[in-house]
Short mmCIF file of C-alpha atoms (C1' of nucleotides) in Angstrom, two decimals:
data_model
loop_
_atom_site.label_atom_id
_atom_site.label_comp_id
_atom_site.label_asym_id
_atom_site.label_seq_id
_atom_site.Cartn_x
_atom_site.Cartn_y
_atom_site.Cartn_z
CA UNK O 1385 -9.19 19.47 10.47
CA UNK O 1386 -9.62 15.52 9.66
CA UNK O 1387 -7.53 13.28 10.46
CA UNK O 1388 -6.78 13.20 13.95
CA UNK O 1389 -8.07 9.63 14.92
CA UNK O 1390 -6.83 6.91 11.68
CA UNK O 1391 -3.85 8.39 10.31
CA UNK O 1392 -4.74 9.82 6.60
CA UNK O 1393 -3.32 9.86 3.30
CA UNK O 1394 -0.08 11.51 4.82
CA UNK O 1395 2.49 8.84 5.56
CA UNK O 1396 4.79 9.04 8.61
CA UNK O 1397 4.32 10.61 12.07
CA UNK O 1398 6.58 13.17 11.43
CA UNK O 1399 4.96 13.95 7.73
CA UNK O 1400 7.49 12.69 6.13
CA UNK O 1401 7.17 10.32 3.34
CA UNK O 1402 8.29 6.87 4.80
CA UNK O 1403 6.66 4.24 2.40
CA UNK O 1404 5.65 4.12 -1.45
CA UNK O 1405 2.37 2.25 -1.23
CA UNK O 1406 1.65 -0.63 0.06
CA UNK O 1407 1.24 -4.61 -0.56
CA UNK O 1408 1.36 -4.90 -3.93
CA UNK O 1409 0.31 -1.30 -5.03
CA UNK O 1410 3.82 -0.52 -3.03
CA UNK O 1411 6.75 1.32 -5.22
CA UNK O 1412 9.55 -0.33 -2.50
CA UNK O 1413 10.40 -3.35 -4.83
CA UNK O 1414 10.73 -1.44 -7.98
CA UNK O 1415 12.67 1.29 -6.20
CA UNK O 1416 15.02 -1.12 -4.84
CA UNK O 1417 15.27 -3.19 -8.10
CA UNK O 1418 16.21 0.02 -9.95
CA UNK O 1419 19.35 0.82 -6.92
CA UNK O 1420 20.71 -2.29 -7.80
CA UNK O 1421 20.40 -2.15 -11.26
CA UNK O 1422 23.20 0.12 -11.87
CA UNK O 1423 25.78 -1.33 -9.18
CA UNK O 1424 25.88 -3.94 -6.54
CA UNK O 1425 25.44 -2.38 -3.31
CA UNK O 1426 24.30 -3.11 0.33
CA UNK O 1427 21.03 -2.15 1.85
CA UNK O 1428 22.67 1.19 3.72
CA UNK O 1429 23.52 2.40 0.25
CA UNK O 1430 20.15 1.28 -1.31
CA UNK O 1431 18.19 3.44 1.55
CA UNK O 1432 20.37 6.48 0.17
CA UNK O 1433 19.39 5.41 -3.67
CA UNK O 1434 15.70 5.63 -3.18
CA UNK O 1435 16.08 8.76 -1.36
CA UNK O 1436 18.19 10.28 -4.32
CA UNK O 1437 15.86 9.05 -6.84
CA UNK O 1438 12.82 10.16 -4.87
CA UNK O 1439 14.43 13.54 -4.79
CA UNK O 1440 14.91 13.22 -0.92
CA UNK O 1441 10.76 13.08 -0.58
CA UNK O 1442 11.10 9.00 0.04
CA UNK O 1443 13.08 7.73 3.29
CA UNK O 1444 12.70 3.95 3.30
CA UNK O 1445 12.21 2.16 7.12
CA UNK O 1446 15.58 0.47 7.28
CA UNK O 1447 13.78 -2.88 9.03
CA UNK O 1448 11.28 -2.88 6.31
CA UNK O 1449 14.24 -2.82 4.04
CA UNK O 1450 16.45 -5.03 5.22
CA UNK O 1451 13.57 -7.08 5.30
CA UNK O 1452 12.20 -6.77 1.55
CA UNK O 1453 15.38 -7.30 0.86
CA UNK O 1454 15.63 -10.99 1.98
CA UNK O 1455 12.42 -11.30 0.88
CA UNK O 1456 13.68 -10.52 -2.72
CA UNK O 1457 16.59 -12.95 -2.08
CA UNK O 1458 14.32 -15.42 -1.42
CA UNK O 1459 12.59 -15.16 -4.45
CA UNK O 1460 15.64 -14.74 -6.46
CA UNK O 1461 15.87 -11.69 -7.54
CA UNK O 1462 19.17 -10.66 -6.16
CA UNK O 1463 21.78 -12.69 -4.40
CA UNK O 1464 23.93 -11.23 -1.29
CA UNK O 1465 27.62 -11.74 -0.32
CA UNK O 1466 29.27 -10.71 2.75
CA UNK O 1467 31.94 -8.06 2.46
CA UNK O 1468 34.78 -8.62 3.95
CA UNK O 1469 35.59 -5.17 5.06
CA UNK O 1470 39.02 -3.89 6.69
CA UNK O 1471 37.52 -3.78 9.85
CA UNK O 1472 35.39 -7.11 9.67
CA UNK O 1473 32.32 -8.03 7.45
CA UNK O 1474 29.71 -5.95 8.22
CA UNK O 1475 28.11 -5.19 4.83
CA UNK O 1476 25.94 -7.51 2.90
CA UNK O 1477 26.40 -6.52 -0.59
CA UNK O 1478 23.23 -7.58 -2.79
CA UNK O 1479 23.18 -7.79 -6.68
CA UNK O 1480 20.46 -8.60 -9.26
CA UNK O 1481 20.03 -11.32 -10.96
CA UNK O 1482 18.69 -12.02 -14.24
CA UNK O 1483 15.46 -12.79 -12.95
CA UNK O 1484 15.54 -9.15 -11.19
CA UNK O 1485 16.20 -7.82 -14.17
CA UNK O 1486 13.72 -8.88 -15.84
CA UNK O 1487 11.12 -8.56 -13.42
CA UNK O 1488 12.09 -4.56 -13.33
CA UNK O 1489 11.42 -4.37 -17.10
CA UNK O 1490 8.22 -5.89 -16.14
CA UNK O 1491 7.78 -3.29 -12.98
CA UNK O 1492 8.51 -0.65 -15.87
CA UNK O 1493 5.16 -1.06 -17.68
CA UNK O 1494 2.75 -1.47 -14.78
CA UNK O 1495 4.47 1.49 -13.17
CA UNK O 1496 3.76 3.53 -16.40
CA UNK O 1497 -0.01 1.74 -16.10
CA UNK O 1498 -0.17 3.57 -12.78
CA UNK O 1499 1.19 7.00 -13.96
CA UNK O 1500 -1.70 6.94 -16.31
CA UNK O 1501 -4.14 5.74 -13.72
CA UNK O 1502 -3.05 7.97 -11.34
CA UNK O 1503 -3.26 10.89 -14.00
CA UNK O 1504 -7.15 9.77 -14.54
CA UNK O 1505 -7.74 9.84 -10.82
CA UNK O 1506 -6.00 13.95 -10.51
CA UNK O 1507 -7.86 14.91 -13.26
CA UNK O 1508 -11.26 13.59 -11.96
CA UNK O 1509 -10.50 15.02 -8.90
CA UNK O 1510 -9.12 18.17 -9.81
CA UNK O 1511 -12.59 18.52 -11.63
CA UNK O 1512 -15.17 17.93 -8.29
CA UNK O 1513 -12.60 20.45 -6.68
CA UNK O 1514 -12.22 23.12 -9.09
CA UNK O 1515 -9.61 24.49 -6.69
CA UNK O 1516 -8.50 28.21 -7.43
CA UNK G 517 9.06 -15.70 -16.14
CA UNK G 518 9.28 -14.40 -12.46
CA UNK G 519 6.39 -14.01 -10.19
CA UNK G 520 5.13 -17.67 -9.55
CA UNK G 521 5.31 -18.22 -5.95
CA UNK G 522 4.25 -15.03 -4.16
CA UNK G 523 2.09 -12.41 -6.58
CA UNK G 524 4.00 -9.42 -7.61
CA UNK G 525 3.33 -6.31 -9.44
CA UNK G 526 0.18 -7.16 -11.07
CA UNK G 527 -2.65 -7.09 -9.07
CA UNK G 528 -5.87 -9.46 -9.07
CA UNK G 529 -5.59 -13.41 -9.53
CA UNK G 530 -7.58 -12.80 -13.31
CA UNK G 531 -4.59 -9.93 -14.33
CA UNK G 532 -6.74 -7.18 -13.78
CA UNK G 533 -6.74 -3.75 -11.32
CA UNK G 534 -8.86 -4.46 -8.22
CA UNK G 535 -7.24 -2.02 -6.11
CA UNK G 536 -5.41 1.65 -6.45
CA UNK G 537 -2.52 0.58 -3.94
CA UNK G 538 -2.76 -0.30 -0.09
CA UNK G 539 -3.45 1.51 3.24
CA UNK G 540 -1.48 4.80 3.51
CA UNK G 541 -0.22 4.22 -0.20
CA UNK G 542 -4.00 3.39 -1.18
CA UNK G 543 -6.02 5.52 -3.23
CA UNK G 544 -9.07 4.35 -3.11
CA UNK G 545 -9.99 6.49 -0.39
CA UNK G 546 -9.70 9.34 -2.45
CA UNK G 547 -11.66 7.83 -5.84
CA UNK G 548 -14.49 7.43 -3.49
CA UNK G 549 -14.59 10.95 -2.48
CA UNK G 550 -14.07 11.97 -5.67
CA UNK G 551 -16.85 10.07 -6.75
CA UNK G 552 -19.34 11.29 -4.12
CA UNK G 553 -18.15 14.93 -4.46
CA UNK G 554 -20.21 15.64 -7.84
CA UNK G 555 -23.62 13.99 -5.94
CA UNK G 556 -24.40 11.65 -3.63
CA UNK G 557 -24.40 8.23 -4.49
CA UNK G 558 -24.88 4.54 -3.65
CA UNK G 559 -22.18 2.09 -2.95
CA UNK G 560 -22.69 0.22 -6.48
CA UNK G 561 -22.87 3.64 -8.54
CA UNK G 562 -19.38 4.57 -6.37
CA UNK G 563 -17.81 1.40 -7.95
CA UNK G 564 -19.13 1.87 -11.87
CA UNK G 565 -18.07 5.90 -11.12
CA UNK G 566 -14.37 4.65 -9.98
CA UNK G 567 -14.41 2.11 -12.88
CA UNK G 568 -15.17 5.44 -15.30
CA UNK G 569 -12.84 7.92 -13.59
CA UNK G 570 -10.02 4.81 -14.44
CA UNK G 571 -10.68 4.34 -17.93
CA UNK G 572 -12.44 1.27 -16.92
CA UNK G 573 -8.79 0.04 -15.28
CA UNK G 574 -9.68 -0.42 -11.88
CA UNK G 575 -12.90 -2.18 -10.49
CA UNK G 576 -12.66 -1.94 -7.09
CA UNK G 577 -13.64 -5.31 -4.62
CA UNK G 578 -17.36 -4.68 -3.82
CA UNK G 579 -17.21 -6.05 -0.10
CA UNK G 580 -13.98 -3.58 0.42
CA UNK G 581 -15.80 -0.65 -0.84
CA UNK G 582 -18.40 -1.19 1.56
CA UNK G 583 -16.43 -2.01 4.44
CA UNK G 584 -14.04 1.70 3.41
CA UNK G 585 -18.08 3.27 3.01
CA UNK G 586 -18.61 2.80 6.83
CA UNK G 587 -15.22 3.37 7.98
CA UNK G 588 -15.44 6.76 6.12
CA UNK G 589 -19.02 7.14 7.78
CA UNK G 590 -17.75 6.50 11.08
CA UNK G 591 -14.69 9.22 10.07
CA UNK G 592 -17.43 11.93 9.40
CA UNK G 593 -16.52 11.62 5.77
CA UNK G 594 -19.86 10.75 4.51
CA UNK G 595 -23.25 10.49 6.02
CA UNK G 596 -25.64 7.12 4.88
CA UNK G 597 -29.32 7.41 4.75
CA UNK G 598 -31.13 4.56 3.29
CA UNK G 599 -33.55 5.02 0.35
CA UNK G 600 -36.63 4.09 0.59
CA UNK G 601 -37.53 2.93 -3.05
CA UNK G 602 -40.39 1.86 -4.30
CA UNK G 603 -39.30 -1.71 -4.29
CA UNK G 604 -38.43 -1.67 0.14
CA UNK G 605 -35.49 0.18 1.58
CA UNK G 606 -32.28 -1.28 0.05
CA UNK G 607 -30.18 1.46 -1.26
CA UNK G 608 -28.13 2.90 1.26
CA UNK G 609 -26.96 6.69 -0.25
CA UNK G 610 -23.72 8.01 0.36
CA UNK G 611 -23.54 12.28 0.60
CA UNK G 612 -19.99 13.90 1.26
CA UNK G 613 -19.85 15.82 4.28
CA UNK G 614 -17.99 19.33 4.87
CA UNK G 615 -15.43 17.19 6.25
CA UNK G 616 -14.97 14.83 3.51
CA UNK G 617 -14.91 17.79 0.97
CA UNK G 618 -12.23 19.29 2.92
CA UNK G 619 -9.86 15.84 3.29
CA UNK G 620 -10.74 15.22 -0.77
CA UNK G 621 -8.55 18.69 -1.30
CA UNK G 622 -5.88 17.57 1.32
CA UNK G 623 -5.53 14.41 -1.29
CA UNK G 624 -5.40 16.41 -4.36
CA UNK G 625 -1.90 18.08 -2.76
CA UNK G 626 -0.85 14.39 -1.70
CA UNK G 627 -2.05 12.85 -5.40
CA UNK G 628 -0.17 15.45 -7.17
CA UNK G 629 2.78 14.80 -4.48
CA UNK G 630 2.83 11.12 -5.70
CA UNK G 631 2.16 11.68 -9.26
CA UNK G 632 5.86 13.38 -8.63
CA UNK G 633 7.26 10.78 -7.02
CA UNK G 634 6.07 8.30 -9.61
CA UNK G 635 7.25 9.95 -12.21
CA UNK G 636 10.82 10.63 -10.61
CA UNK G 637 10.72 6.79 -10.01
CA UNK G 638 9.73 5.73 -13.60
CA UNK G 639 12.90 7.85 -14.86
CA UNK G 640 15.02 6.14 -12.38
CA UNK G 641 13.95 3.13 -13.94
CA UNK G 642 13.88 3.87 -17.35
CA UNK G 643 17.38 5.48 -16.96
CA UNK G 644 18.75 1.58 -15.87
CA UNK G 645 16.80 -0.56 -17.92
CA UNK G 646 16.70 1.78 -20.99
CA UNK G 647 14.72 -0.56 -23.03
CA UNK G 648 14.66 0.01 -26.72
"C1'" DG Y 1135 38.53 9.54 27.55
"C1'" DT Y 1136 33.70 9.59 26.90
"C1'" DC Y 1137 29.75 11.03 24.44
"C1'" DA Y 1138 27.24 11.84 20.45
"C1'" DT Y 1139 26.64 10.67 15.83
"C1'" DC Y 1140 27.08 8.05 11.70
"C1'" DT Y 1141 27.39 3.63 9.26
"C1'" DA Y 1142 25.34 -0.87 8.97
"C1'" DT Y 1143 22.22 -4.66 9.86
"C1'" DA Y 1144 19.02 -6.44 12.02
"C1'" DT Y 1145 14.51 -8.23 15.26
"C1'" DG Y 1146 9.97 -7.66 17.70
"C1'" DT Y 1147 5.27 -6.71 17.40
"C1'" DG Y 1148 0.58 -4.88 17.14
"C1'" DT Y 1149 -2.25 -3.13 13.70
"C1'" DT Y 1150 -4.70 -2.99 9.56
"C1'" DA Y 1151 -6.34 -3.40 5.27
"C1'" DT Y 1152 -6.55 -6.37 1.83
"C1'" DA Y 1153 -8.14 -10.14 -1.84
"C1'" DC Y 1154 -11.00 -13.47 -2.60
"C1'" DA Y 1155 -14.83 -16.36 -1.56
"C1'" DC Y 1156 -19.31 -16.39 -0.20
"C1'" DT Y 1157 -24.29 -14.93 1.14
"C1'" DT Y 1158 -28.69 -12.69 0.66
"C1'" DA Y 1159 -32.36 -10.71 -1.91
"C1'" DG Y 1160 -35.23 -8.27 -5.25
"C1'" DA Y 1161 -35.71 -7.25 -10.19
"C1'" DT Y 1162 -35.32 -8.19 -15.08
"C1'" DG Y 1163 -35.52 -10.94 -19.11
"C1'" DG Y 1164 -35.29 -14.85 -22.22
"C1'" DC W 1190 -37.40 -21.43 -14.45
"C1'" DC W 1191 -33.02 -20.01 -14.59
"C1'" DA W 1192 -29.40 -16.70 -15.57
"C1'" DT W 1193 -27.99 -12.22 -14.84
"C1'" DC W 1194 -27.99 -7.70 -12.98
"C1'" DT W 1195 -28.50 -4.55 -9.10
"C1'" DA W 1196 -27.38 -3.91 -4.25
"C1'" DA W 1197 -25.18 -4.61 0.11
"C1'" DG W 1198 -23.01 -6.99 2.78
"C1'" DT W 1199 -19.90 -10.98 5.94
"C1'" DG W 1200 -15.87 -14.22 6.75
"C1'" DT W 1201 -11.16 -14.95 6.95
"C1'" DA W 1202 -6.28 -15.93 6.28
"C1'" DT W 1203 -2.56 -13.41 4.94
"C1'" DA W 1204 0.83 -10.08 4.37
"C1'" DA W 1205 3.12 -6.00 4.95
"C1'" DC W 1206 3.64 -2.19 7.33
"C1'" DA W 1207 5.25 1.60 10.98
"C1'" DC W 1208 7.58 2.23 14.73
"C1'" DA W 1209 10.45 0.97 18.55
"C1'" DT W 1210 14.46 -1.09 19.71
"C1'" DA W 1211 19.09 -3.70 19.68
"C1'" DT W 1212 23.77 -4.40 18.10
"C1'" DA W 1213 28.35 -2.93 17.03
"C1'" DG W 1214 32.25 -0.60 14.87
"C1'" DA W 1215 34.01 3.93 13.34
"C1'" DT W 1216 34.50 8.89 13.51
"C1'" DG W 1217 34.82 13.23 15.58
"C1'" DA W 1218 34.10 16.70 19.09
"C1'" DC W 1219 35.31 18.71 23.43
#
DNA sequence: GTCATCTATATGTGTTATACACTTAGATGG
DNA sequence: CCATCTAAGTGTATAACACATATAGATGAC
């Protein structure tokens, strides 16, 4: 079986799914983009988003999140408040912006691009494997 | 428009695909298997194959191929043997090994694994931006 | 009452592949 | 003679990742 040395094409140690892609070919931004499109919410609750959308098969590393997720601050393309909870603030609530917005829109078509590439690349394969 | 600063999204410098996502996400690994699975091939024939199985959409960097070419040979994925034309030895030919074959159908699972994902993640996003 | 588990937000760090620029070299063609 | 194509690389800074780990409050079991 291959495999055993570099890690292959299956994500996490445990086989689950852990990341969408990488760098820029990664699905992370767009994913969290799209959690906060419909509601303000803070990262905990984004995690849970992506894992709803993904139908349970994506489970975002919380430091990677937490991390994109200043990133995207940075950049402007959502803005976080502290919540001053009953019990403290403990939550950082993040929210598009405009800019966000827009830049999802934008994520919209290239993701659709790589549905189509994607598609190309199955069907190619599917026809050197000619499985059952 | 967003995306000044730090590149998003869209991939190469000129707006064009150079690559199919990175590392674990990457798929690259796959359109090169793909491409050597129907017959053996040289590194420059792997690129124009990847650029056909794309629909011309994704022209993968040259000096990442090759580097991906001997990390796969050192993986048992492929075996090299350089041509001898009739012009001096400067072809180096790529053949799929048993191994190789067998990882290619491993990816067709994951590939059809992610063209679910995708798609789950496009409706998510359609569903919040619903553009016109 | 303490022990595990869940919510919630982080930091630390080694690894790795990547994008882009650049090099070499023979062949082809105007 | 000079551009362009074929062919195969190297060099390198950068960025993002996976995984481990830390923290702290709340909830619930036993």
């Amino acid at each position: 079986m291959p495999g055993q040395g570099r890690r292959r094409c299956c994500e996490a140690v445990d086989g689950t799914h852990r990341n969408l892609g990488r760098g820029r070919g990664a699905l992370l931004e767009p994913a969290v983009l799209a959690a906060l499109a419909d509601s303000e919410a803070h990262g905990y609750d984004v995690r849970k988003s992506i894992e709803d959308m993904t139908d349970g098969q994506v489970s975002a590393d919380p430091g990677g999140l937490y991390r994109l997720l200043r990133r995207m601050e940075e950049d402007s393309l959502v803005v976080s408040t502290w919540v001053e909870g009953e019990s403290g603030p403990q939550r950082r609530q993040y929210m598009l912006t405009a800019e966000g917005r827009e830049l999802l829109e934008h994520w919209l078509d290239h993701l659709r691009e790589r549905e189509r590439v994607l598609s190309l690349l199955v069907t190619a394969v599917e026809r050197v494997v000619a499985k059952d």
